[in-house]
PDB file of C-alpha atoms in Angstrom:
ATOM      1  CA  MET A   1      80.992  77.779  -7.216  1.00 48.00           C
ATOM      2  CA  ASN A   2      78.742  76.466  -4.466  1.00 54.00           C
ATOM      3  CA  GLU A   3      77.846  72.825  -3.846  1.00 53.00           C
ATOM      4  CA  ALA A   4      74.328  73.118  -5.260  1.00 55.00           C
ATOM      5  CA  ALA A   5      75.618  74.018  -8.706  1.00 55.00           C
ATOM      6  CA  HIS A   6      77.548  70.754  -8.869  1.00 63.00           C
ATOM      7  CA  HIS A   7      74.438  68.753  -8.131  1.00 78.00           C
ATOM      8  CA  LYS A   8      72.840  69.802 -11.389  1.00 86.00           C
ATOM      9  CA  ASP A   9      72.858  67.020 -13.951  1.00 91.00           C
ATOM     10  CA  PRO A  10      71.096  68.162 -17.150  1.00 92.00           C
ATOM     11  CA  THR A  11      72.034  64.995 -19.049  1.00 93.00           C
ATOM     12  CA  GLY A  12      70.495  62.888 -16.294  1.00 94.00           C
ATOM     13  CA  ASP A  13      67.418  65.120 -16.338  1.00 95.00           C
ATOM     14  CA  ARG A  14      67.002  64.673 -20.077  1.00 96.00           C
ATOM     15  CA  PHE A  15      67.582  60.934 -19.733  1.00 96.00           C
ATOM     16  CA  GLY A  16      64.796  60.756 -17.163  1.00 96.00           C
ATOM     17  CA  MET A  17      62.484  62.629 -19.526  1.00 97.00           C
ATOM     18  CA  TRP A  18      63.321  60.221 -22.349  1.00 97.00           C
ATOM     19  CA  LEU A  19      62.551  57.214 -20.121  1.00 97.00           C
ATOM     20  CA  PHE A  20      59.147  58.750 -19.415  1.00 97.00           C
ATOM     21  CA  LEU A  21      58.623  59.360 -23.151  1.00 97.00           C
ATOM     22  CA  PHE A  22      59.330  55.658 -23.810  1.00 96.00           C
ATOM     23  CA  THR A  23      56.431  54.730 -21.513  1.00 96.00           C
ATOM     24  CA  GLU A  24      54.273  57.192 -23.480  1.00 96.00           C
ATOM     25  CA  LEU A  25      55.416  55.546 -26.701  1.00 95.00           C
ATOM     26  CA  LEU A  26      54.257  52.161 -25.392  1.00 94.00           C
ATOM     27  CA  LEU A  27      50.955  53.666 -24.199  1.00 96.00           C
ATOM     28  CA  PHE A  28      50.121  55.050 -27.639  1.00 96.00           C
ATOM     29  CA  GLY A  29      51.756  51.981 -29.189  1.00 95.00           C
ATOM     30  CA  GLY A  30      49.071  49.858 -27.522  1.00 95.00           C
ATOM     31  CA  LEU A  31      46.372  51.921 -29.222  1.00 96.00           C
ATOM     32  CA  PHE A  32      48.140  51.561 -32.570  1.00 95.00           C
ATOM     33  CA  ILE A  33      48.276  47.773 -32.101  1.00 94.00           C
ATOM     34  CA  LEU A  34      44.505  47.758 -31.500  1.00 95.00           C
ATOM     35  CA  TYR A  35      44.065  49.900 -34.606  1.00 95.00           C
ATOM     36  CA  SER A  36      46.198  47.658 -36.799  1.00 92.00           C
ATOM     37  CA  VAL A  37      44.548  44.428 -35.635  1.00 94.00           C
ATOM     38  CA  TYR A  38      41.052  45.798 -36.318  1.00 94.00           C
ATOM     39  CA  LEU A  39      42.183  47.362 -39.594  1.00 92.00           C
ATOM     40  CA  ALA A  40      43.313  43.896 -40.697  1.00 90.00           C
ATOM     41  CA  ARG A  41      39.953  42.466 -39.634  1.00 92.00           C
ATOM     42  CA  TYR A  42      37.637  45.219 -40.947  1.00 93.00           C
ATOM     43  CA  PRO A  43      39.463  46.936 -43.846  1.00 90.00           C
ATOM     44  CA  GLU A  44      36.322  48.160 -45.699  1.00 91.00           C
ATOM     45  CA  GLU A  45      34.637  49.465 -42.557  1.00 93.00           C
ATOM     46  CA  PHE A  46      37.787  51.381 -41.572  1.00 93.00           C
ATOM     47  CA  VAL A  47      37.952  52.990 -45.015  1.00 91.00           C
ATOM     48  CA  ARG A  48      34.292  54.005 -44.719  1.00 91.00           C
ATOM     49  CA  GLY A  49      35.015  55.513 -41.296  1.00 92.00           C
ATOM     50  CA  GLY A  50      38.132  57.310 -42.487  1.00 92.00           C
ATOM     51  CA  GLU A  51      36.244  58.862 -45.402  1.00 90.00           C
ATOM     52  CA  GLU A  52      33.890  60.520 -42.919  1.00 91.00           C
ATOM     53  CA  LEU A  53      36.706  62.303 -41.073  1.00 92.00           C
ATOM     54  CA  ASN A  54      37.428  65.880 -42.082  1.00 91.00           C
ATOM     55  CA  LEU A  55      40.653  65.967 -44.098  1.00 92.00           C
ATOM     56  CA  VAL A  56      40.892  69.771 -43.818  1.00 92.00           C
ATOM     57  CA  PHE A  57      40.868  69.718 -39.998  1.00 92.00           C
ATOM     58  CA  GLY A  58      43.378  66.857 -40.015  1.00 94.00           C
ATOM     59  CA  THR A  59      45.780  68.578 -42.425  1.00 95.00           C
ATOM     60  CA  VAL A  60      45.538  72.007 -40.773  1.00 96.00           C
ATOM     61  CA  ASN A  61      46.201  70.477 -37.354  1.00 96.00           C
ATOM     62  CA  THR A  62      49.193  68.586 -38.789  1.00 97.00           C
ATOM     63  CA  VAL A  63      50.721  71.813 -40.099  1.00 97.00           C
ATOM     64  CA  ILE A  64      49.998  73.572 -36.778  1.00 97.00           C
ATOM     65  CA  LEU A  65      51.733  70.847 -34.763  1.00 97.00           C
ATOM     66  CA  LEU A  66      54.763  70.627 -37.080  1.00 97.00           C
ATOM     67  CA  THR A  67      55.182  74.406 -36.978  1.00 97.00           C
ATOM     68  CA  SER A  68      54.803  74.561 -33.193  1.00 97.00           C
ATOM     69  CA  SER A  69      57.435  71.827 -32.913  1.00 97.00           C
ATOM     70  CA  LEU A  70      59.760  74.031 -34.960  1.00 98.00           C
ATOM     71  CA  ALA A  71      58.996  76.994 -32.674  1.00 98.00           C
ATOM     72  CA  VAL A  72      59.784  75.070 -29.503  1.00 98.00           C
ATOM     73  CA  ALA A  73      62.979  73.608 -31.004  1.00 97.00           C
ATOM     74  CA  MET A  74      64.039  77.136 -32.002  1.00 97.00           C
ATOM     75  CA  SER A  75      63.228  78.447 -28.513  1.00 97.00           C
ATOM     76  CA  VAL A  76      65.868  76.077 -27.075  1.00 97.00           C
ATOM     77  CA  THR A  77      68.452  77.419 -29.554  1.00 97.00           C
ATOM     78  CA  ALA A  78      67.398  81.005 -28.782  1.00 97.00           C
ATOM     79  CA  LEU A  79      67.812  80.482 -25.036  1.00 97.00           C
ATOM     80  CA  GLN A  80      71.185  78.764 -25.517  1.00 95.00           C
ATOM     81  CA  ARG A  81      72.271  81.861 -27.454  1.00 96.00           C
ATOM     82  CA  GLY A  82      70.992  84.178 -24.714  1.00 95.00           C
ATOM     83  CA  LYS A  83      68.082  85.619 -26.749  1.00 96.00           C
ATOM     84  CA  ILE A  84      65.499  85.735 -23.962  1.00 97.00           C
ATOM     85  CA  ARG A  85      62.874  87.849 -25.755  1.00 97.00           C
ATOM     86  CA  LEU A  86      62.961  85.603 -28.815  1.00 97.00           C
ATOM     87  CA  THR A  87      62.675  82.533 -26.568  1.00 97.00           C
ATOM     88  CA  LEU A  88      59.542  83.988 -24.970  1.00 98.00           C
ATOM     89  CA  TRP A  89      57.979  84.863 -28.341  1.00 98.00           C
ATOM     90  CA  LEU A  90      58.639  81.375 -29.681  1.00 98.00           C
ATOM     91  CA  LEU A  91      57.175  79.791 -26.555  1.00 98.00           C
ATOM     92  CA  ALA A  92      54.115  82.041 -26.743  1.00 98.00           C
ATOM     93  CA  SER A  93      53.543  81.007 -30.358  1.00 97.00           C
ATOM     94  CA  THR A  94      53.805  77.334 -29.380  1.00 97.00           C
ATOM     95  CA  ILE A  95      51.250  77.811 -26.598  1.00 97.00           C
ATOM     96  CA  ALA A  96      48.967  79.633 -29.069  1.00 97.00           C
ATOM     97  CA  SER A  97      49.349  76.680 -31.476  1.00 97.00           C
ATOM     98  CA  ALA A  98      48.292  74.285 -28.739  1.00 97.00           C
ATOM     99  CA  LEU A  99      45.149  76.358 -28.158  1.00 97.00           C
ATOM    100  CA  ILE A 100      44.342  76.604 -31.885  1.00 97.00           C
ATOM    101  CA  PHE A 101      44.792  72.838 -32.207  1.00 97.00           C
ATOM    102  CA  LEU A 102      42.332  72.252 -29.358  1.00 97.00           C
ATOM    103  CA  VAL A 103      39.790  74.728 -30.775  1.00 97.00           C
ATOM    104  CA  ASN A 104      39.950  72.893 -34.132  1.00 96.00           C
ATOM    105  CA  LYS A 105      39.512  69.594 -32.291  1.00 96.00           C
ATOM    106  CA  TYR A 106      36.488  71.020 -30.479  1.00 96.00           C
ATOM    107  CA  PHE A 107      34.833  71.997 -33.785  1.00 96.00           C
ATOM    108  CA  GLU A 108      35.770  68.692 -35.371  1.00 95.00           C
ATOM    109  CA  TRP A 109      34.353  66.594 -32.527  1.00 95.00           C
ATOM    110  CA  SER A 110      31.251  68.826 -32.256  1.00 95.00           C
ATOM    111  CA  ALA A 111      30.476  68.297 -35.941  1.00 94.00           C
ATOM    112  CA  LYS A 112      30.843  64.523 -35.534  1.00 94.00           C
ATOM    113  CA  ILE A 113      28.691  64.445 -32.402  1.00 94.00           C
ATOM    114  CA  HIS A 114      26.128  66.682 -34.132  1.00 94.00           C
ATOM    115  CA  HIS A 115      25.899  64.067 -36.885  1.00 92.00           C
ATOM    116  CA  GLY A 116      25.204  61.467 -34.228  1.00 91.00           C
ATOM    117  CA  ILE A 117      28.620  59.847 -34.425  1.00 92.00           C
ATOM    118  CA  TYR A 118      29.920  59.214 -30.939  1.00 91.00           C
ATOM    119  CA  PRO A 119      30.534  56.005 -28.974  1.00 89.00           C
ATOM    120  CA  ASN A 120      27.311  54.069 -28.370  1.00 86.00           C
ATOM    121  CA  SER A 121      25.167  56.582 -30.294  1.00 90.00           C
ATOM    122  CA  PRO A 122      21.969  55.209 -31.901  1.00 90.00           C
ATOM    123  CA  GLU A 123      23.323  56.213 -35.346  1.00 89.00           C
ATOM    124  CA  LEU A 124      26.582  54.338 -34.798  1.00 88.00           C
ATOM    125  CA  THR A 125      25.192  51.235 -33.087  1.00 88.00           C
ATOM    126  CA  ALA A 126      22.945  50.743 -36.124  1.00 89.00           C
ATOM    127  CA  ARG A 127      26.069  50.396 -38.268  1.00 91.00           C
ATOM    128  CA  SER A 128      28.603  47.575 -38.567  1.00 90.00           C
ATOM    129  CA  SER A 129      30.867  46.658 -35.667  1.00 91.00           C
ATOM    130  CA  GLY A 130      33.924  47.592 -37.781  1.00 93.00           C
ATOM    131  CA  GLU A 131      32.738  51.201 -38.035  1.00 93.00           C
ATOM    132  CA  ASN A 132      31.926  51.256 -34.319  1.00 94.00           C
ATOM    133  CA  LEU A 133      35.484  50.094 -33.592  1.00 95.00           C
ATOM    134  CA  PHE A 134      36.944  52.681 -35.959  1.00 95.00           C
ATOM    135  CA  PHE A 135      35.136  55.590 -34.323  1.00 95.00           C
ATOM    136  CA  GLY A 136      35.694  54.194 -30.827  1.00 95.00           C
ATOM    137  CA  LEU A 137      39.437  54.109 -31.484  1.00 96.00           C
ATOM    138  CA  TYR A 138      39.248  57.512 -33.170  1.00 96.00           C
ATOM    139  CA  TYR A 139      37.717  59.113 -30.079  1.00 96.00           C
ATOM    140  CA  LEU A 140      40.031  57.264 -27.687  1.00 96.00           C
ATOM    141  CA  THR A 141      43.245  58.026 -29.602  1.00 97.00           C
ATOM    142  CA  THR A 142      42.517  61.644 -30.532  1.00 96.00           C
ATOM    143  CA  GLY A 143      41.084  62.208 -27.030  1.00 97.00           C
ATOM    144  CA  LEU A 144      44.195  60.910 -25.308  1.00 97.00           C
ATOM    145  CA  HIS A 145      46.308  62.882 -27.767  1.00 97.00           C
ATOM    146  CA  GLY A 146      44.224  66.015 -27.098  1.00 97.00           C
ATOM    147  CA  LEU A 147      44.821  65.552 -23.369  1.00 97.00           C
ATOM    148  CA  HIS A 148      48.549  65.507 -24.116  1.00 97.00           C
ATOM    149  CA  VAL A 149      48.197  68.719 -26.150  1.00 98.00           C
ATOM    150  CA  LEU A 150      46.465  70.318 -23.148  1.00 97.00           C
ATOM    151  CA  LEU A 151      49.165  69.116 -20.731  1.00 97.00           C
ATOM    152  CA  GLY A 152      51.961  70.113 -23.113  1.00 97.00           C
ATOM    153  CA  GLY A 153      50.453  73.588 -23.456  1.00 97.00           C
ATOM    154  CA  ALA A 154      50.211  73.914 -19.653  1.00 98.00           C
ATOM    155  CA  LEU A 155      53.806  72.716 -19.231  1.00 97.00           C
ATOM    156  CA  LEU A 156      55.087  75.231 -21.800  1.00 98.00           C
ATOM    157  CA  THR A 157      53.111  78.040 -20.110  1.00 98.00           C
ATOM    158  CA  TRP A 158      54.819  77.161 -16.818  1.00 98.00           C
ATOM    159  CA  VAL A 159      58.249  77.185 -18.520  1.00 98.00           C
ATOM    160  CA  PHE A 160      57.375  80.506 -20.200  1.00 98.00           C
ATOM    161  CA  PHE A 161      57.068  82.104 -16.744  1.00 98.00           C
ATOM    162  CA  LEU A 162      60.230  80.379 -15.494  1.00 98.00           C
ATOM    163  CA  VAL A 163      62.150  81.863 -18.434  1.00 97.00           C
ATOM    164  CA  ARG A 164      60.636  85.284 -17.765  1.00 97.00           C
ATOM    165  CA  LYS A 165      61.660  85.090 -14.096  1.00 97.00           C
ATOM    166  CA  GLY A 166      65.154  83.998 -15.135  1.00 95.00           C
ATOM    167  CA  LYS A 167      64.882  80.648 -13.340  1.00 96.00           C
ATOM    168  CA  VAL A 168      65.342  78.960 -16.696  1.00 95.00           C
ATOM    169  CA  ASN A 169      68.207  80.805 -18.376  1.00 94.00           C
ATOM    170  CA  PRO A 170      71.096  80.345 -20.846  1.00 95.00           C
ATOM    171  CA  ASP A 171      73.110  78.510 -18.174  1.00 93.00           C
ATOM    172  CA  ASP A 172      70.331  76.264 -16.915  1.00 94.00           C
ATOM    173  CA  PHE A 173      67.744  75.396 -19.554  1.00 95.00           C
ATOM    174  CA  VAL A 174      67.064  71.679 -19.144  1.00 95.00           C
ATOM    175  CA  THR A 175      63.499  72.400 -17.959  1.00 96.00           C
ATOM    176  CA  LEU A 176      62.780  74.074 -21.312  1.00 97.00           C
ATOM    177  CA  GLU A 177      64.451  71.192 -23.162  1.00 97.00           C
ATOM    178  CA  ASN A 178      62.332  68.628 -21.314  1.00 97.00           C
ATOM    179  CA  ALA A 179      59.070  70.528 -21.830  1.00 98.00           C
ATOM    180  CA  GLY A 180      60.092  70.749 -25.499  1.00 97.00           C
ATOM    181  CA  LEU A 181      60.703  66.981 -25.617  1.00 97.00           C
ATOM    182  CA  TYR A 182      57.179  66.396 -24.296  1.00 98.00           C
ATOM    183  CA  TRP A 183      55.775  68.717 -26.968  1.00 98.00           C
ATOM    184  CA  HIS A 184      57.676  66.888 -29.711  1.00 98.00           C
ATOM    185  CA  LEU A 185      56.188  63.603 -28.488  1.00 97.00           C
ATOM    186  CA  VAL A 186      52.718  65.113 -29.006  1.00 97.00           C
ATOM    187  CA  ASP A 187      53.818  65.942 -32.554  1.00 97.00           C
ATOM    188  CA  LEU A 188      55.240  62.423 -33.101  1.00 97.00           C
ATOM    189  CA  VAL A 189      51.977  60.738 -32.081  1.00 97.00           C
ATOM    190  CA  TRP A 190      50.019  62.983 -34.457  1.00 97.00           C
ATOM    191  CA  ILE A 191      52.419  62.140 -37.316  1.00 97.00           C
ATOM    192  CA  PHE A 192      51.022  58.585 -37.108  1.00 96.00           C
ATOM    193  CA  VAL A 193      47.419  59.444 -36.177  1.00 96.00           C
ATOM    194  CA  PHE A 194      46.981  61.691 -39.221  1.00 95.00           C
ATOM    195  CA  PRO A 195      47.641  59.189 -42.051  1.00 94.00           C
ATOM    196  CA  LEU A 196      46.119  56.207 -40.205  1.00 93.00           C
ATOM    197  CA  TYR A 197      42.800  57.873 -39.355  1.00 94.00           C
ATOM    198  CA  TYR A 198      42.328  60.730 -41.818  1.00 94.00           C
ATOM    199  CA  LEU A 199      44.012  59.445 -44.970  1.00 90.00           C
ATOM    200  CA  ILE A 200      42.894  55.822 -45.029  1.00 86.00           C
ATOM    201  CA  LEU A 201      41.284  55.011 -48.359  1.00 74.00           C
TER     202      LEU A 201
ATOM    203  CA  MET B   1      85.007  68.041 -14.051  1.00 36.00           C
ATOM    204  CA  SER B   2      83.435  71.285 -15.207  1.00 37.00           C
ATOM    205  CA  SER B   3      79.893  72.010 -14.082  1.00 41.00           C
ATOM    206  CA  LYS B   4      78.918  73.048 -17.605  1.00 48.00           C
ATOM    207  CA  GLU B   5      79.085  70.235 -20.090  1.00 52.00           C
ATOM    208  CA  PRO B   6      79.551  70.877 -23.797  1.00 59.00           C
ATOM    209  CA  HIS B   7      76.176  71.261 -25.428  1.00 72.00           C
ATOM    210  CA  HIS B   8      75.434  71.152 -29.111  1.00 83.00           C
ATOM    211  CA  ILE B   9      73.437  74.110 -30.383  1.00 91.00           C
ATOM    212  CA  VAL B  10      71.257  73.258 -33.389  1.00 93.00           C
ATOM    213  CA  SER B  11      71.160  76.248 -35.767  1.00 95.00           C
ATOM    214  CA  TYR B  12      67.890  77.914 -36.807  1.00 96.00           C
ATOM    215  CA  ALA B  13      68.763  77.133 -40.447  1.00 96.00           C
ATOM    216  CA  THR B  14      68.930  73.384 -39.732  1.00 96.00           C
ATOM    217  CA  GLN B  15      65.645  73.509 -37.863  1.00 96.00           C
ATOM    218  CA  VAL B  16      63.872  75.413 -40.640  1.00 97.00           C
ATOM    219  CA  LYS B  17      65.185  72.902 -43.206  1.00 97.00           C
ATOM    220  CA  VAL B  18      63.838  70.026 -41.108  1.00 97.00           C
ATOM    221  CA  TRP B  19      60.472  71.800 -40.844  1.00 97.00           C
ATOM    222  CA  LEU B  20      60.327  72.284 -44.639  1.00 98.00           C
ATOM    223  CA  ALA B  21      61.136  68.599 -45.132  1.00 98.00           C
ATOM    224  CA  LEU B  22      58.336  67.704 -42.693  1.00 98.00           C
ATOM    225  CA  LEU B  23      55.840  69.859 -44.623  1.00 97.00           C
ATOM    226  CA  LEU B  24      56.910  68.295 -47.932  1.00 97.00           C
ATOM    227  CA  LEU B  25      56.507  64.814 -46.464  1.00 97.00           C
ATOM    228  CA  THR B  26      53.042  65.782 -45.187  1.00 96.00           C
ATOM    229  CA  ALA B  27      52.093  66.859 -48.715  1.00 96.00           C
ATOM    230  CA  ALA B  28      53.562  63.566 -49.980  1.00 94.00           C
ATOM    231  CA  THR B  29      51.535  61.478 -47.546  1.00 94.00           C
ATOM    232  CA  VAL B  30      48.285  63.261 -48.557  1.00 93.00           C
ATOM    233  CA  THR B  31      49.113  62.816 -52.263  1.00 92.00           C
ATOM    234  CA  VAL B  32      50.035  59.152 -51.908  1.00 90.00           C
ATOM    235  CA  SER B  33      46.794  58.451 -50.038  1.00 87.00           C
ATOM    236  CA  ARG B  34      44.785  59.688 -53.072  1.00 85.00           C
ATOM    237  CA  ILE B  35      46.514  57.294 -55.488  1.00 84.00           C
ATOM    238  CA  GLU B  36      45.197  53.773 -56.035  1.00 74.00           C
ATOM    239  CA  LEU B  37      47.695  51.546 -54.289  1.00 74.00           C
ATOM    240  CA  GLY B  38      45.490  48.989 -52.585  1.00 71.00           C
ATOM    241  CA  ALA B  39      47.048  47.371 -49.556  1.00 73.00           C
ATOM    242  CA  LEU B  40      50.280  49.293 -50.126  1.00 83.00           C
ATOM    243  CA  HIS B  41      48.569  52.442 -48.822  1.00 83.00           C
ATOM    244  CA  VAL B  42      49.098  51.690 -45.181  1.00 87.00           C
ATOM    245  CA  TRP B  43      52.724  50.737 -45.760  1.00 89.00           C
ATOM    246  CA  ALA B  44      53.416  53.911 -47.748  1.00 91.00           C
ATOM    247  CA  ALA B  45      51.764  55.999 -45.005  1.00 92.00           C
ATOM    248  CA  LEU B  46      53.795  54.239 -42.300  1.00 93.00           C
ATOM    249  CA  ALA B  47      57.039  54.625 -44.255  1.00 94.00           C
ATOM    250  CA  ILE B  48      56.522  58.393 -44.659  1.00 96.00           C
ATOM    251  CA  ALA B  49      55.450  58.759 -41.017  1.00 96.00           C
ATOM    252  CA  SER B  50      58.594  56.891 -39.928  1.00 96.00           C
ATOM    253  CA  VAL B  51      60.836  59.246 -41.927  1.00 97.00           C
ATOM    254  CA  LYS B  52      59.028  62.253 -40.398  1.00 97.00           C
ATOM    255  CA  SER B  53      59.449  60.790 -36.904  1.00 97.00           C
ATOM    256  CA  ALA B  54      63.143  60.155 -37.490  1.00 97.00           C
ATOM    257  CA  LEU B  55      63.610  63.819 -38.487  1.00 97.00           C
ATOM    258  CA  VAL B  56      61.742  65.088 -35.414  1.00 97.00           C
ATOM    259  CA  ILE B  57      63.636  62.764 -33.062  1.00 97.00           C
ATOM    260  CA  ALA B  58      67.084  63.407 -34.578  1.00 96.00           C
ATOM    261  CA  PHE B  59      66.950  67.198 -34.936  1.00 96.00           C
ATOM    262  CA  PHE B  60      64.071  68.739 -32.950  1.00 97.00           C
ATOM    263  CA  MET B  61      64.605  66.347 -30.032  1.00 96.00           C
ATOM    264  CA  HIS B  62      68.421  66.513 -30.359  1.00 95.00           C
ATOM    265  CA  MET B  63      68.798  62.734 -30.356  1.00 95.00           C
ATOM    266  CA  LYS B  64      71.542  63.042 -32.987  1.00 94.00           C
ATOM    267  CA  TYR B  65      73.655  64.941 -30.463  1.00 94.00           C
ATOM    268  CA  GLU B  66      72.917  62.844 -27.351  1.00 94.00           C
ATOM    269  CA  ASN B  67      75.310  60.175 -26.091  1.00 93.00           C
ATOM    270  CA  ARG B  68      75.015  56.488 -26.888  1.00 94.00           C
ATOM    271  CA  ALA B  69      73.006  55.543 -23.788  1.00 94.00           C
ATOM    272  CA  PHE B  70      70.077  57.607 -25.151  1.00 96.00           C
ATOM    273  CA  LYS B  71      70.288  55.963 -28.553  1.00 96.00           C
ATOM    274  CA  TYR B  72      70.450  52.411 -27.164  1.00 96.00           C
ATOM    275  CA  CYS B  73      67.449  53.089 -24.938  1.00 96.00           C
ATOM    276  CA  LEU B  74      65.466  54.475 -27.883  1.00 96.00           C
ATOM    277  CA  LEU B  75      66.372  51.368 -29.851  1.00 96.00           C
ATOM    278  CA  ALA B  76      65.279  49.147 -26.946  1.00 96.00           C
ATOM    279  CA  ALA B  77      61.920  50.961 -26.734  1.00 95.00           C
ATOM    280  CA  LEU B  78      61.327  50.631 -30.479  1.00 95.00           C
ATOM    281  CA  VAL B  79      62.345  46.953 -30.512  1.00 96.00           C
ATOM    282  CA  THR B  80      59.976  46.329 -27.583  1.00 95.00           C
ATOM    283  CA  LEU B  81      57.097  47.959 -29.451  1.00 94.00           C
ATOM    284  CA  ALA B  82      57.957  46.084 -32.669  1.00 94.00           C
ATOM    285  CA  THR B  83      58.047  42.813 -30.704  1.00 95.00           C
ATOM    286  CA  PHE B  84      54.598  43.493 -29.249  1.00 93.00           C
ATOM    287  CA  ILE B  85      53.230  44.270 -32.711  1.00 92.00           C
ATOM    288  CA  GLY B  86      54.936  41.232 -34.233  1.00 92.00           C
ATOM    289  CA  LEU B  87      53.725  38.796 -31.573  1.00 93.00           C
ATOM    290  CA  THR B  88      50.195  40.230 -31.690  1.00 92.00           C
ATOM    291  CA  PHE B  89      49.980  39.681 -35.438  1.00 90.00           C
ATOM    292  CA  PHE B  90      51.520  36.234 -35.125  1.00 89.00           C
ATOM    293  CA  ASP B  91      48.557  35.410 -32.890  1.00 89.00           C
ATOM    294  CA  VAL B  92      45.872  37.287 -34.839  1.00 87.00           C
ATOM    295  CA  LEU B  93      46.806  36.099 -38.340  1.00 84.00           C
ATOM    296  CA  TYR B  94      47.513  32.434 -37.562  1.00 86.00           C
ATOM    297  CA  ARG B  95      44.897  31.741 -34.950  1.00 79.00           C
TER     298      ARG B  95
END
């Protein structure tokens, strides 16, 4: 066993990833605080805004993210058990889910923008300030979340190639675990975005 | 000290069960949102979302199998966020 092998500290690596995820939690937490304060101030306007969001897109994207979270969690198990091909298939399906999610988001946002609903649009500025706040927060939160989907997808693509090259393998898989943790965070944020924005009545 | 530490492997069966529970809870949150509950809506939605998050964190993110330092730090992060939310509302509601 050479010296370099002893310098590996997967628990420390995962701990570092978790510390980063806590900062992400507080970042999105800030947006949820804004949401809750304005929901308390403009309850009717928020309901009116929420009714305009597409429940089908929201639900389909929820199922996509939950399923991709399962795939990435299973890919860790598969790699731990030495099933490289299965690991790669599971990772590929997660990356595909990320792309499908973003395509859905593109259609969803396009439809909204087509209807003249985007920050500072003439249609929206003519409405109440509560609705303007709702859609402003909607674009900010889902936009920041979408950026995380994009980054998570890129990170998993990178890990996909590391697994294929054998640099991430059944003896050294913390990079896959950490990329997976990031992907689960994306899922966690959506678990709260979905009911608060799409299901508010 | 061995270079390879013991590592818990979460079975596919456990993960699929968690996923099924998450889908059921998603169906529940959609159903609950269609029922007349008034102000309880948001609380019901948050309660279901919290259960879903706990499942993802415990099983998909392996928090259940991590050592105590991870769990205490998670608790500290959640308490920090709850404190921010609490203090904000203390200001907003009683201004």
